[in-house]
mmCIF file of C-alpha atoms (C1' of nucleotides) in Angstrom:
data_model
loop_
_atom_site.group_PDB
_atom_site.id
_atom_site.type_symbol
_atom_site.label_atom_id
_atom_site.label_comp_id
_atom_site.label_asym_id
_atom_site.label_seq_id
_atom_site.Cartn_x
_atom_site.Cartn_y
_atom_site.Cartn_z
ATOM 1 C CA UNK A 155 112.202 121.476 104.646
ATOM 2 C CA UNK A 156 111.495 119.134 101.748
ATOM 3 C CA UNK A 157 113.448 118.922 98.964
ATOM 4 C CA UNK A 158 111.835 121.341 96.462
ATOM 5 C CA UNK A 159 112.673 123.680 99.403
ATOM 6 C CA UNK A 160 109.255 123.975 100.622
ATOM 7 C CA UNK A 161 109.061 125.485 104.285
ATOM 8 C CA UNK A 162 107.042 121.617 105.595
ATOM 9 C CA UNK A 163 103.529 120.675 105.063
ATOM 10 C CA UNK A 164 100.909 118.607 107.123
ATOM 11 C CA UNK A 165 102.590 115.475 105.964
ATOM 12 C CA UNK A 166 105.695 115.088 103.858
ATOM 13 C CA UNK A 167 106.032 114.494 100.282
ATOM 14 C CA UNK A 168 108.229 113.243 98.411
ATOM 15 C CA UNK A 169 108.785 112.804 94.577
ATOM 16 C CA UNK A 170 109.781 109.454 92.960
ATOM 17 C CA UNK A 171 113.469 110.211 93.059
ATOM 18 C CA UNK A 172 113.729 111.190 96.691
ATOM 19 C CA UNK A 173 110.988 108.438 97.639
ATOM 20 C CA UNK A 174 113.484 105.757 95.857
ATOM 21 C CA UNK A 175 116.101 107.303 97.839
ATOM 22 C CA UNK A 176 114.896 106.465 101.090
ATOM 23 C CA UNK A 177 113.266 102.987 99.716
ATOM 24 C CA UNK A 178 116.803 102.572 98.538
ATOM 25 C CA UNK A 179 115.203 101.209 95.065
ATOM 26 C CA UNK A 180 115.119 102.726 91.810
ATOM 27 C CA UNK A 181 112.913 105.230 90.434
ATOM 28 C CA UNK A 182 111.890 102.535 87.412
ATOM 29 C CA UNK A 183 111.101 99.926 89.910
ATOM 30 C CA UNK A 184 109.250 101.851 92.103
ATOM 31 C CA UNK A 185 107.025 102.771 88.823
ATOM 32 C CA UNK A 186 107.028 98.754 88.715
ATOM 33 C CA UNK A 187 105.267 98.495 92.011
ATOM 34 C CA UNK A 188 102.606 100.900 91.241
ATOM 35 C CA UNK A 189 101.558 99.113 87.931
ATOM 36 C CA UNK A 190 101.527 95.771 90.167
ATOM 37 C CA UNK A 191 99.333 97.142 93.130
ATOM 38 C CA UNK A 192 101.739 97.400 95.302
ATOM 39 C CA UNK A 193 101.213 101.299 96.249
ATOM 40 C CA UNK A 194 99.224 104.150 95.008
ATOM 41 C CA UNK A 195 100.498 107.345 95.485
ATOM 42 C CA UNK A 196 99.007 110.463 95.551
ATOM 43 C CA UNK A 197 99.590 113.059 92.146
ATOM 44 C CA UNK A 198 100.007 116.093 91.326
ATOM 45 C CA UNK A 199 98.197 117.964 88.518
ATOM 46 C CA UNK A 200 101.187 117.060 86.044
ATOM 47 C CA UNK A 201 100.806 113.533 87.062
ATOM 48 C CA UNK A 202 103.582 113.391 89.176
ATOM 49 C CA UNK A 203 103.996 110.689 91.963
ATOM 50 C CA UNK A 204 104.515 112.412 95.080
ATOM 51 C CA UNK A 205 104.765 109.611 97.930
ATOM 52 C CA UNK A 206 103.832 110.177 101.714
ATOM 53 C CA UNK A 207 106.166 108.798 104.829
ATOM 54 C CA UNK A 208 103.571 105.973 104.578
ATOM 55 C CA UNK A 209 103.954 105.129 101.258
ATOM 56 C CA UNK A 210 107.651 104.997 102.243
ATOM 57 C CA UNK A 211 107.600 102.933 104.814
ATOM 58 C CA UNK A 212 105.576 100.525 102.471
ATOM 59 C CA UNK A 213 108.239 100.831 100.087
ATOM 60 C CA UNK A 214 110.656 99.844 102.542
ATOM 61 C CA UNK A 215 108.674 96.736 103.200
ATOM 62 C CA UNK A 216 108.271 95.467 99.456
ATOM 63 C CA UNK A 217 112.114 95.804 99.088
ATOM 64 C CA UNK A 218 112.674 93.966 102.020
ATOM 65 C CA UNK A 219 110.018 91.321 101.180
ATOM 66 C CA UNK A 220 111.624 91.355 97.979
ATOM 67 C CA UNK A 221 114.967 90.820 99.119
ATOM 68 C CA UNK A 222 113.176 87.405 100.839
ATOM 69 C CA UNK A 223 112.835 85.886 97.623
ATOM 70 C CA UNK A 224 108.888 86.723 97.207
ATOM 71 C CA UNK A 225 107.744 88.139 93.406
ATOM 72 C CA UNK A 226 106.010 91.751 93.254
ATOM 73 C CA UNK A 227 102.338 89.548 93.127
ATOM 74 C CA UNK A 228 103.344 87.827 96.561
ATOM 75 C CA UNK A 229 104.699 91.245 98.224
ATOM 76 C CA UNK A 230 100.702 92.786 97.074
ATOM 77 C CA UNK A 231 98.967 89.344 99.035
ATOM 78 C CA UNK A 232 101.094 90.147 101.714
ATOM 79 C CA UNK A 233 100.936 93.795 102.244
ATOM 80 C CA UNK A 234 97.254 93.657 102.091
ATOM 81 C CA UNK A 235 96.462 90.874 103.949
ATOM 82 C CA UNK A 236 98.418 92.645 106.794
ATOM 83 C CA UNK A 237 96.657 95.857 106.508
ATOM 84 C CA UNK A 238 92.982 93.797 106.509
ATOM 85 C CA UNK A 239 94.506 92.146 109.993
ATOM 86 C CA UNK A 240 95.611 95.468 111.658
ATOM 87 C CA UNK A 241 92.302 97.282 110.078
ATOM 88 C CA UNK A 242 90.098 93.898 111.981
ATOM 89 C CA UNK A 243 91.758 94.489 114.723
ATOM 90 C CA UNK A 244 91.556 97.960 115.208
ATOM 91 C CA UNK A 245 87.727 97.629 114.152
ATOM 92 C CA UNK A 246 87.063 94.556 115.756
ATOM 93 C CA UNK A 247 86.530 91.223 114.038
ATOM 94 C CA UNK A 248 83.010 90.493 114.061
ATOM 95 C CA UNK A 249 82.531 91.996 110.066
ATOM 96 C CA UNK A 250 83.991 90.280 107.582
ATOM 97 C "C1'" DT B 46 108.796 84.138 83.502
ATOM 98 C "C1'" DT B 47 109.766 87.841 86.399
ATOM 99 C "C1'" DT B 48 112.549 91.754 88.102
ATOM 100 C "C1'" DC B 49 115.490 95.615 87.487
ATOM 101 C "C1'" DT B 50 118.526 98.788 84.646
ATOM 102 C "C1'" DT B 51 119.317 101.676 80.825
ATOM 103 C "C1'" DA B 52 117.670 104.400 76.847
ATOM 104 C "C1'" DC B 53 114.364 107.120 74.093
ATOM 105 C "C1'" DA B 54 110.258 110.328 73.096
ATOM 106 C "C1'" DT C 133 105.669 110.302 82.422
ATOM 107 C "C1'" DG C 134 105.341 106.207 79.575
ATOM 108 C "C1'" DT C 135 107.238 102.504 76.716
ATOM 109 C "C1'" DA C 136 111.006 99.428 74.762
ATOM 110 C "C1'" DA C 137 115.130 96.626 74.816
ATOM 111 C "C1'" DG C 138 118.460 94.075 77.408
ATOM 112 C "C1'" DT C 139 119.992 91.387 81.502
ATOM 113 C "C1'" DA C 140 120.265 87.992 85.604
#
DNA sequence: TTTCTTACA
DNA sequence: TGTAAGTA
């Protein structure tokens, strides 16, 4: 059940309120992130941010990078350079 | 300067 | 949703 009351899709959604709930940031700041690279969730035809379990698990991870001391532009280096090392290693590391 | 909150359209 | 003003 998600909370528009929708029986449960493939992969939960969620919309920037209930995606700042479980961040535990605000709705503003998590509009922040999105204008700084840090995520880019999916929208609706309105233009509505609907965010996936990923994209709050990311979320969880800039606040608590954040939380470290390290600016929005340090949390992006840091997020993607650990994606590029799980995606090498999952692929293999002779490309690059 | 950068981040986050509050307020308006 | 997007932008502006104010704060630490």
């Amino acid at each position: 059940m998600t909370a528009d009351g929708r029986p449960e899709p493939d992969r939960a959604l969620y919309t920037i309120s209930v995606a700042a709930e479980l961040a535990g940031i605000s709705p503003q700041a998590l509009r922040l992130y999105e204008q700084r690279g840090l995520l880019s969730p999916a929208r609706t035809g309105g233009g509505t941010r609907l965010y996936s379990d990923n994209d709050i698990a990311r979320l969880r991870r800039i606040s608590s990078l954040a939380e470290e001391g390290v600016n929005l532009a340090g949390i992006s280096r840091i997020l993607d350079l650990q994606e590029e090392n799980t995606r090498l290693r999952s692929s293999g590391a002779e490309e690059g």
